PDB file of C-alpha atoms in Angstrom:
ATOM      1  CA  MET A  88      -0.096   0.090  -0.026  1.00 42.00           C
ATOM      2  CA  THR A  89       1.394   3.429  -0.886  1.00 52.00           C
ATOM      3  CA  CYS A  90       0.517   6.819   0.518  1.00 57.00           C
ATOM      4  CA  GLN A  91      -0.291   9.585  -1.826  1.00 73.00           C
ATOM      5  CA  PHE A  92      -0.552  13.413  -0.877  1.00 86.00           C
ATOM      6  CA  ASP A  93      -3.225  15.202  -2.693  1.00 90.00           C
ATOM      7  CA  PRO A  94      -2.222  18.202  -4.841  1.00 94.00           C
ATOM      8  CA  PRO A  95      -2.995  21.741  -3.132  1.00 95.00           C
ATOM      9  CA  TRP A  96      -5.029  23.014  -5.983  1.00 97.00           C
ATOM     10  CA  THR A  97      -4.951  26.609  -6.870  1.00 98.00           C
ATOM     11  CA  ALA A  98      -8.176  28.447  -7.730  1.00 98.00           C
ATOM     12  CA  LEU A  99      -8.302  29.692 -11.229  1.00 98.00           C
ATOM     13  CA  ASP A 100      -9.164  33.128 -10.345  1.00 98.00           C
ATOM     14  CA  SER A 101      -5.946  33.308  -8.117  1.00 98.00           C
ATOM     15  CA  LEU A 102      -3.714  31.669 -10.509  1.00 98.00           C
ATOM     16  CA  ASP A 103      -1.462  34.569 -11.540  1.00 98.00           C
ATOM     17  CA  HIS A 104      -1.136  35.701  -7.916  1.00 98.00           C
ATOM     18  CA  THR A 105      -0.193  32.261  -6.710  1.00 97.00           C
ATOM     19  CA  LEU A 106       2.303  31.645  -9.369  1.00 98.00           C
ATOM     20  CA  ASN A 107       3.840  35.002  -8.825  1.00 97.00           C
ATOM     21  CA  GLU A 108       3.918  34.593  -5.094  1.00 96.00           C
ATOM     22  CA  ARG A 109       5.038  31.049  -4.581  1.00 95.00           C
ATOM     23  CA  GLY A 110       6.736  30.192  -7.845  1.00 96.00           C
ATOM     24  CA  TYR A 111       4.387  27.204  -8.661  1.00 97.00           C
ATOM     25  CA  ALA A 112       0.641  26.582  -9.029  1.00 97.00           C
ATOM     26  CA  LEU A 113      -1.559  23.465  -9.464  1.00 98.00           C
ATOM     27  CA  LEU A 114      -4.584  23.344 -11.614  1.00 98.00           C
ATOM     28  CA  SER A 115      -7.293  20.605 -11.448  1.00 98.00           C
ATOM     29  CA  PRO A 116      -8.577  19.229 -14.780  1.00 98.00           C
ATOM     30  CA  ASP A 117     -11.658  21.295 -14.752  1.00 98.00           C
ATOM     31  CA  SER A 118      -9.597  24.395 -14.190  1.00 98.00           C
ATOM     32  CA  VAL A 119      -7.285  23.515 -16.940  1.00 98.00           C
ATOM     33  CA  ALA A 120     -10.217  23.094 -19.429  1.00 98.00           C
ATOM     34  CA  SER A 121     -11.462  26.586 -18.420  1.00 98.00           C
ATOM     35  CA  TRP A 122      -7.970  28.073 -18.446  1.00 98.00           C
ATOM     36  CA  CYS A 123      -7.233  27.008 -22.074  1.00 98.00           C
ATOM     37  CA  GLY A 124     -10.952  27.355 -23.294  1.00 98.00           C
ATOM     38  CA  GLN A 125     -11.362  23.665 -24.271  1.00 98.00           C
ATOM     39  CA  ASP A 126     -13.810  21.001 -23.153  1.00 98.00           C
ATOM     40  CA  LEU A 127     -12.105  18.438 -20.927  1.00 98.00           C
ATOM     41  CA  GLU A 128     -13.188  15.704 -23.220  1.00 98.00           C
ATOM     42  CA  HIS A 129     -11.392  17.371 -26.095  1.00 98.00           C
ATOM     43  CA  LEU A 130      -8.244  17.477 -23.949  1.00 98.00           C
ATOM     44  CA  LYS A 131      -8.663  13.732 -23.110  1.00 98.00           C
ATOM     45  CA  SER A 132      -9.040  12.848 -26.758  1.00 98.00           C
ATOM     46  CA  LEU A 133      -5.347  13.581 -27.316  1.00 98.00           C
ATOM     47  CA  GLN A 134      -4.487  10.434 -25.192  1.00 98.00           C
ATOM     48  CA  PRO A 135      -4.057   8.130 -28.304  1.00 98.00           C
ATOM     49  CA  PHE A 136      -0.868  10.208 -29.436  1.00 98.00           C
ATOM     50  CA  TRP A 137       0.914   8.845 -26.209  1.00 98.00           C
ATOM     51  CA  ASP A 138       0.339   5.312 -27.450  1.00 98.00           C
ATOM     52  CA  ARG A 139       2.625   5.880 -30.388  1.00 98.00           C
ATOM     53  CA  LEU A 140       5.652   7.512 -28.704  1.00 98.00           C
ATOM     54  CA  PRO A 141       8.943   5.969 -29.975  1.00 98.00           C
ATOM     55  CA  PRO A 142      11.785   4.987 -27.486  1.00 97.00           C
ATOM     56  CA  ASP A 143      14.205   7.599 -26.102  1.00 94.00           C
ATOM     57  CA  PRO A 144      17.524   6.734 -27.634  1.00 91.00           C
ATOM     58  CA  HIS A 145      19.644   8.888 -25.447  1.00 90.00           C
ATOM     59  CA  LEU A 146      19.262   7.431 -21.907  1.00 88.00           C
ATOM     60  CA  ARG A 147      22.551   7.507 -20.263  1.00 79.00           C
ATOM     61  CA  ASP A 148      21.489   5.255 -17.351  1.00 85.00           C
ATOM     62  CA  GLY A 149      21.135   2.378 -19.813  1.00 81.00           C
ATOM     63  CA  GLY A 150      17.379   2.389 -19.178  1.00 86.00           C
ATOM     64  CA  ARG A 151      14.614   1.508 -21.662  1.00 93.00           C
ATOM     65  CA  TYR A 152      11.698   2.975 -19.786  1.00 94.00           C
ATOM     66  CA  ARG A 153      11.153   6.296 -21.525  1.00 96.00           C
ATOM     67  CA  HIS A 154       9.289   7.051 -24.723  1.00 98.00           C
ATOM     68  CA  ARG A 155       8.963  10.553 -26.152  1.00 97.00           C
ATOM     69  CA  ARG A 156       8.736  12.937 -28.926  1.00 98.00           C
ATOM     70  CA  HIS A 157       9.658  16.692 -29.258  1.00 98.00           C
ATOM     71  CA  GLY A 158       8.384  19.719 -31.078  1.00 98.00           C
ATOM     72  CA  CYS A 159       9.123  23.452 -31.074  1.00 98.00           C
ATOM     73  CA  PHE A 160       6.937  26.552 -31.417  1.00 98.00           C
ATOM     74  CA  ILE A 161       7.062  30.240 -31.351  1.00 98.00           C
ATOM     75  CA  SER A 162       4.095  32.263 -30.005  1.00 98.00           C
ATOM     76  CA  GLN A 163       3.645  35.873 -30.204  1.00 97.00           C
ATOM     77  CA  ASN A 164       0.499  38.224 -30.443  1.00 94.00           C
ATOM     78  CA  GLU A 165      -1.847  35.194 -29.822  1.00 95.00           C
ATOM     79  CA  SER A 166      -0.374  33.489 -32.890  1.00 98.00           C
ATOM     80  CA  LEU A 167       1.360  30.037 -32.844  1.00 98.00           C
ATOM     81  CA  GLU A 168       3.955  29.018 -35.481  1.00 98.00           C
ATOM     82  CA  ARG A 169       5.684  25.677 -35.740  1.00 98.00           C
ATOM     83  CA  ALA A 170       9.619  26.055 -35.793  1.00 98.00           C
ATOM     84  CA  PRO A 171      11.745  23.765 -37.914  1.00 97.00           C
ATOM     85  CA  HIS A 172      12.522  20.518 -36.052  1.00 97.00           C
ATOM     86  CA  ARG A 173      15.624  20.728 -33.977  1.00 95.00           C
ATOM     87  CA  ALA A 174      17.625  18.954 -31.374  1.00 94.00           C
ATOM     88  CA  HIS A 175      16.802  19.245 -27.818  1.00 91.00           C
ATOM     89  CA  TRP A 176      19.733  20.809 -25.944  1.00 88.00           C
ATOM     90  CA  GLN A 177      20.467  21.675 -22.316  1.00 79.00           C
ATOM     91  CA  PRO A 178      23.633  22.923 -20.588  1.00 77.00           C
ATOM     92  CA  LEU A 179      25.286  20.515 -17.967  1.00 74.00           C
ATOM     93  CA  ALA A 180      24.382  23.297 -15.293  1.00 72.00           C
ATOM     94  CA  TYR A 181      20.686  22.223 -15.754  1.00 69.00           C
ATOM     95  CA  ASN A 182      20.863  18.635 -16.674  1.00 65.00           C
ATOM     96  CA  ALA A 183      23.962  16.944 -15.322  1.00 61.00           C
ATOM     97  CA  LEU A 184      23.074  13.570 -16.805  1.00 62.00           C
ATOM     98  CA  HIS A 185      21.993  14.613 -20.381  1.00 73.00           C
ATOM     99  CA  GLY A 186      23.297  18.137 -20.695  1.00 58.00           C
ATOM    100  CA  GLY A 187      25.873  19.249 -23.293  1.00 64.00           C
ATOM    101  CA  MET A 188      24.652  16.906 -25.963  1.00 84.00           C
ATOM    102  CA  GLU A 189      22.332  17.305 -28.929  1.00 86.00           C
ATOM    103  CA  ARG A 190      19.395  15.075 -28.345  1.00 87.00           C
ATOM    104  CA  TRP A 191      17.209  14.403 -31.532  1.00 95.00           C
ATOM    105  CA  PHE A 192      13.861  12.874 -30.997  1.00 96.00           C
ATOM    106  CA  GLU A 193      11.110  12.008 -33.404  1.00 98.00           C
ATOM    107  CA  PRO A 194       8.955  14.903 -34.186  1.00 98.00           C
ATOM    108  CA  LEU A 195       5.400  15.461 -33.104  1.00 98.00           C
ATOM    109  CA  GLU A 196       2.835  13.690 -35.253  1.00 98.00           C
ATOM    110  CA  PRO A 197       1.249  16.271 -37.754  1.00 98.00           C
ATOM    111  CA  GLU A 198      -2.288  15.281 -36.664  1.00 98.00           C
ATOM    112  CA  LEU A 199      -1.520  16.383 -33.023  1.00 98.00           C
ATOM    113  CA  VAL A 200       0.202  19.660 -34.127  1.00 98.00           C
ATOM    114  CA  ASP A 201      -2.832  20.412 -36.348  1.00 98.00           C
ATOM    115  CA  ASN A 202      -5.416  19.697 -33.596  1.00 98.00           C
ATOM    116  CA  PRO A 203      -7.065  23.017 -32.498  1.00 98.00           C
ATOM    117  CA  THR A 204      -7.079  21.689 -28.737  1.00 98.00           C
ATOM    118  CA  TRP A 205      -3.157  21.298 -28.824  1.00 98.00           C
ATOM    119  CA  SER A 206      -2.810  24.890 -30.202  1.00 98.00           C
ATOM    120  CA  ALA A 207      -5.229  26.130 -27.502  1.00 98.00           C
ATOM    121  CA  VAL A 208      -3.087  24.574 -24.711  1.00 98.00           C
ATOM    122  CA  LEU A 209       0.226  26.091 -26.117  1.00 98.00           C
ATOM    123  CA  LEU A 210      -1.337  29.478 -26.516  1.00 98.00           C
ATOM    124  CA  ALA A 211      -2.670  29.459 -23.028  1.00 98.00           C
ATOM    125  CA  LEU A 212       0.775  28.597 -21.725  1.00 98.00           C
ATOM    126  CA  ALA A 213       2.240  31.562 -23.693  1.00 98.00           C
ATOM    127  CA  ARG A 214      -0.271  33.729 -22.137  1.00 98.00           C
ATOM    128  CA  GLN A 215       0.587  32.468 -18.714  1.00 98.00           C
ATOM    129  CA  ALA A 216       4.345  32.998 -19.349  1.00 98.00           C
ATOM    130  CA  SER A 217       3.593  36.620 -20.287  1.00 98.00           C
ATOM    131  CA  ALA A 218       1.513  37.205 -17.116  1.00 98.00           C
ATOM    132  CA  LEU A 219       4.395  36.017 -15.098  1.00 98.00           C
ATOM    133  CA  HIS A 220       7.390  37.509 -17.011  1.00 97.00           C
ATOM    134  CA  GLY A 221       5.942  40.329 -19.260  1.00 98.00           C
ATOM    135  CA  LEU A 222       4.438  40.249 -22.723  1.00 97.00           C
ATOM    136  CA  GLN A 223       6.965  39.008 -25.336  1.00 97.00           C
ATOM    137  CA  PRO A 224       7.462  36.287 -27.850  1.00 98.00           C
ATOM    138  CA  TRP A 225       7.875  32.778 -26.349  1.00 98.00           C
ATOM    139  CA  PHE A 226       9.951  30.028 -27.617  1.00 98.00           C
ATOM    140  CA  ILE A 227       8.127  26.791 -26.667  1.00 98.00           C
ATOM    141  CA  GLU A 228       9.299  23.283 -26.553  1.00 98.00           C
ATOM    142  CA  ALA A 229       6.749  20.369 -26.103  1.00 98.00           C
ATOM    143  CA  HIS A 230       7.640  16.987 -24.866  1.00 98.00           C
ATOM    144  CA  PRO A 231       5.189  14.180 -24.715  1.00 98.00           C
ATOM    145  CA  PHE A 232       6.563  11.543 -22.354  1.00 98.00           C
ATOM    146  CA  ARG A 233       5.591   7.959 -21.556  1.00 98.00           C
ATOM    147  CA  ILE A 234       7.540   6.225 -18.652  1.00 98.00           C
ATOM    148  CA  ASP A 235       6.866   2.533 -18.221  1.00 98.00           C
ATOM    149  CA  THR A 236       7.690  -0.318 -15.907  1.00 97.00           C
ATOM    150  CA  LYS A 237       8.589  -3.016 -18.475  1.00 94.00           C
ATOM    151  CA  ASP A 238      11.974  -3.493 -16.730  1.00 92.00           C
ATOM    152  CA  GLY A 239      10.603  -3.124 -13.248  1.00 93.00           C
ATOM    153  CA  ILE A 240      11.040   0.535 -12.718  1.00 95.00           C
ATOM    154  CA  GLY A 241      10.738   3.741 -14.618  1.00 96.00           C
ATOM    155  CA  ARG A 242      12.339   7.127 -13.902  1.00 94.00           C
ATOM    156  CA  PRO A 243      10.420  10.291 -14.827  1.00 93.00           C
ATOM    157  CA  THR A 244      13.330  12.480 -13.929  1.00 89.00           C
ATOM    158  CA  PRO A 245      16.568  10.421 -14.074  1.00 88.00           C
ATOM    159  CA  GLU A 246      18.610  13.658 -13.760  1.00 83.00           C
ATOM    160  CA  GLY A 247      17.166  14.228 -10.339  1.00 83.00           C
ATOM    161  CA  ALA A 248      15.793  17.477  -8.910  1.00 87.00           C
ATOM    162  CA  HIS A 249      16.488  20.060 -11.411  1.00 89.00           C
ATOM    163  CA  ARG A 250      15.556  23.337 -13.214  1.00 90.00           C
ATOM    164  CA  ASP A 251      15.190  23.526 -16.961  1.00 91.00           C
ATOM    165  CA  GLY A 252      16.891  26.703 -17.900  1.00 92.00           C
ATOM    166  CA  VAL A 253      13.712  28.333 -19.078  1.00 96.00           C
ATOM    167  CA  ASP A 254      11.086  30.827 -17.860  1.00 98.00           C
ATOM    168  CA  LEU A 255       7.937  28.725 -17.320  1.00 98.00           C
ATOM    169  CA  VAL A 256       7.656  24.831 -16.901  1.00 98.00           C
ATOM    170  CA  ALA A 257       4.284  23.180 -17.355  1.00 98.00           C
ATOM    171  CA  VAL A 258       3.769  19.508 -16.463  1.00 98.00           C
ATOM    172  CA  PHE A 259       0.451  17.880 -17.442  1.00 98.00           C
ATOM    173  CA  LEU A 260      -0.460  14.551 -16.049  1.00 98.00           C
ATOM    174  CA  LEU A 261      -2.416  12.622 -18.830  1.00 98.00           C
ATOM    175  CA  GLN A 262      -2.614   9.040 -17.515  1.00 98.00           C
ATOM    176  CA  ARG A 263      -1.481   6.714 -14.697  1.00 98.00           C
ATOM    177  CA  GLN A 264      -1.845   3.117 -15.506  1.00 97.00           C
ATOM    178  CA  ALA A 265      -1.266   0.192 -12.895  1.00 97.00           C
ATOM    179  CA  ILE A 266       1.605   1.978 -11.119  1.00 98.00           C
ATOM    180  CA  LYS A 267       2.658   3.012  -7.750  1.00 96.00           C
ATOM    181  CA  GLY A 268       5.183   5.986  -7.073  1.00 97.00           C
ATOM    182  CA  GLY A 269       5.685   8.862  -9.373  1.00 97.00           C
ATOM    183  CA  GLU A 270       5.366  11.396  -6.621  1.00 97.00           C
ATOM    184  CA  THR A 271       6.027  15.051  -7.674  1.00 96.00           C
ATOM    185  CA  ARG A 272       8.434  17.251  -5.504  1.00 96.00           C
ATOM    186  CA  VAL A 273       8.820  20.848  -5.714  1.00 97.00           C
ATOM    187  CA  PHE A 274      11.494  22.988  -3.719  1.00 94.00           C
ATOM    188  CA  GLU A 275      12.531  26.500  -3.509  1.00 93.00           C
ATOM    189  CA  ALA A 276      15.736  26.925  -5.592  1.00 88.00           C
ATOM    190  CA  SER A 277      17.296  29.045  -2.863  1.00 84.00           C
ATOM    191  CA  GLY A 278      15.572  28.030   0.394  1.00 79.00           C
ATOM    192  CA  PRO A 279      14.393  25.183   2.455  1.00 81.00           C
ATOM    193  CA  THR A 280      10.700  25.027   1.544  1.00 84.00           C
ATOM    194  CA  GLY A 281       9.222  22.358  -0.508  1.00 90.00           C
ATOM    195  CA  LEU A 282       6.115  20.125  -0.937  1.00 94.00           C
ATOM    196  CA  ARG A 283       5.242  16.664  -2.216  1.00 95.00           C
ATOM    197  CA  PHE A 284       2.128  15.494  -3.904  1.00 97.00           C
ATOM    198  CA  THR A 285       0.858  13.031  -6.599  1.00 97.00           C
ATOM    199  CA  LEU A 286      -0.713  14.119  -9.816  1.00 97.00           C
ATOM    200  CA  SER A 287      -3.195  11.295 -10.668  1.00 96.00           C
ATOM    201  CA  GLU A 288      -6.283  12.908 -12.442  1.00 97.00           C
ATOM    202  CA  PRO A 289      -5.955  13.251 -16.183  1.00 98.00           C
ATOM    203  CA  TRP A 290      -5.159  16.758 -17.430  1.00 98.00           C
ATOM    204  CA  SER A 291      -4.048  17.948 -14.031  1.00 98.00           C
ATOM    205  CA  LEU A 292      -1.321  20.599 -14.364  1.00 98.00           C
ATOM    206  CA  MET A 293       1.712  21.853 -12.529  1.00 98.00           C
ATOM    207  CA  LEU A 294       3.006  25.257 -13.504  1.00 98.00           C
ATOM    208  CA  LEU A 295       6.471  26.414 -12.353  1.00 98.00           C
ATOM    209  CA  ASP A 296       8.466  29.469 -12.463  1.00 98.00           C
ATOM    210  CA  ASP A 297      11.829  27.997 -13.312  1.00 95.00           C
ATOM    211  CA  HIS A 298      13.788  30.707 -11.964  1.00 95.00           C
ATOM    212  CA  ARG A 299      12.553  30.144  -8.448  1.00 96.00           C
ATOM    213  CA  VAL A 300      11.811  26.318  -8.016  1.00 96.00           C
ATOM    214  CA  ILE A 301      13.380  23.034  -8.708  1.00 95.00           C
ATOM    215  CA  HIS A 302      11.355  19.915  -9.324  1.00 94.00           C
ATOM    216  CA  GLU A 303      11.559  16.071  -9.642  1.00 94.00           C
ATOM    217  CA  SER A 304       9.260  13.032  -9.785  1.00 96.00           C
ATOM    218  CA  THR A 305      10.131   9.866  -7.977  1.00 97.00           C
ATOM    219  CA  PRO A 306      10.361   6.522  -9.832  1.00 97.00           C
ATOM    220  CA  ILE A 307       7.434   4.471 -10.721  1.00 97.00           C
ATOM    221  CA  GLN A 308       6.943   0.623 -10.244  1.00 97.00           C
ATOM    222  CA  PRO A 309       4.163  -1.728 -11.363  1.00 97.00           C
ATOM    223  CA  LEU A 310       1.326  -2.381  -8.991  1.00 95.00           C
ATOM    224  CA  GLU A 311       1.549  -6.014  -9.955  1.00 92.00           C
ATOM    225  CA  THR A 312       4.867  -7.785 -10.870  1.00 87.00           C
ATOM    226  CA  ASP A 313       3.461  -9.417 -13.965  1.00 87.00           C
ATOM    227  CA  GLN A 314       1.578  -6.257 -15.234  1.00 91.00           C
ATOM    228  CA  THR A 315       3.335  -3.375 -17.099  1.00 95.00           C
ATOM    229  CA  GLY A 316       2.245   0.042 -16.015  1.00 97.00           C
ATOM    230  CA  TRP A 317       3.000   3.587 -17.261  1.00 98.00           C
ATOM    231  CA  ARG A 318       2.720   7.335 -16.521  1.00 98.00           C
ATOM    232  CA  ASP A 319       1.954   9.672 -19.471  1.00 98.00           C
ATOM    233  CA  THR A 320       2.878  13.397 -19.032  1.00 98.00           C
ATOM    234  CA  LEU A 321       3.185  16.413 -21.269  1.00 98.00           C
ATOM    235  CA  VAL A 322       6.038  18.770 -20.458  1.00 98.00           C
ATOM    236  CA  VAL A 323       6.024  22.086 -22.118  1.00 98.00           C
ATOM    237  CA  THR A 324       8.581  24.840 -21.499  1.00 98.00           C
ATOM    238  CA  CYS A 325       8.427  28.573 -22.507  1.00 98.00           C
ATOM    239  CA  ARG A 326      11.686  30.511 -22.744  1.00 98.00           C
ATOM    240  CA  ARG A 327      12.204  34.128 -23.774  1.00 97.00           C
ATOM    241  CA  GLY A 328      14.813  35.311 -26.297  1.00 97.00           C
ATOM    242  CA  GLY A 329      15.317  32.087 -28.199  1.00 97.00           C
ATOM    243  CA  PHE A 330      15.496  28.325 -27.946  1.00 96.00           C
ATOM    244  CA  GLN A 331      18.018  26.886 -25.459  1.00 91.00           C
ATOM    245  CA  GLY A 332      21.077  26.160 -27.326  1.00 84.00           C
ATOM    246  CA  ASP A 333      20.776  28.926 -29.940  1.00 85.00           C
ATOM    247  CA  LYS A 334      23.713  30.824 -28.370  1.00 66.00           C
ATOM    248  CA  ARG A 335      25.895  28.277 -26.659  1.00 51.00           C
ATOM    249  CA  SER A 336      28.739  29.088 -24.389  1.00 40.00           C
ATOM    250  CA  SER A 337      32.046  27.536 -25.038  1.00 35.00           C
ATOM    251  CA  ASN A 338      31.792  25.740 -21.724  1.00 35.00           C
ATOM    252  CA  ALA A 339      28.376  24.365 -21.921  1.00 37.00           C
TER     253      ALA A 339
END
């Protein structure tokens, strides 16, 4: 039997204040639907795209538990433009395990990118980033993930507690299937305060001011040893000034 801590949900009408004051906020699925102007059933209809995620070829811990795709977008003036497919890159300062390397992932499926619900979610995140850090163009990277337990354990954040080197991080929980674990932990980047909770409801959302907090998710295990489980998430980051890696320093 595992103990789960319920998320401390943020009321939608206090979202901007909470995110500004605490550096994080948590929205229930119904609030997410209102926040992005989409019916919750339309959001849930995106789930089949997670069933077709290819394996991550870059895991340096030797694991085979992660499946993902990657796509980049630019948002300004309430418009969304898909950027040319590119490698995902982070400096070692933000990702000690996979930083400093170009990681090419399979692109997002065109049917997902062309879905109006998908666009509504990304535009809502761009608006939220502007509410937090000021109106400007946003360089958005989207990462659909599936972490599974085929080998007994899956690690949502093999790099450990981290920041992403962006301005706003969004983590949507889409599905938990026959697993235990996967607890989310958020800590002040420069202080002792932290909290822990488990996202379990489809399309619940964690928003993070990446300048102020670090985060991680604990490993997952199958509920039954003879049954494979998984955890599906959508991680989206918004960054001002350009995509991470556009202007690399020589020591990155």
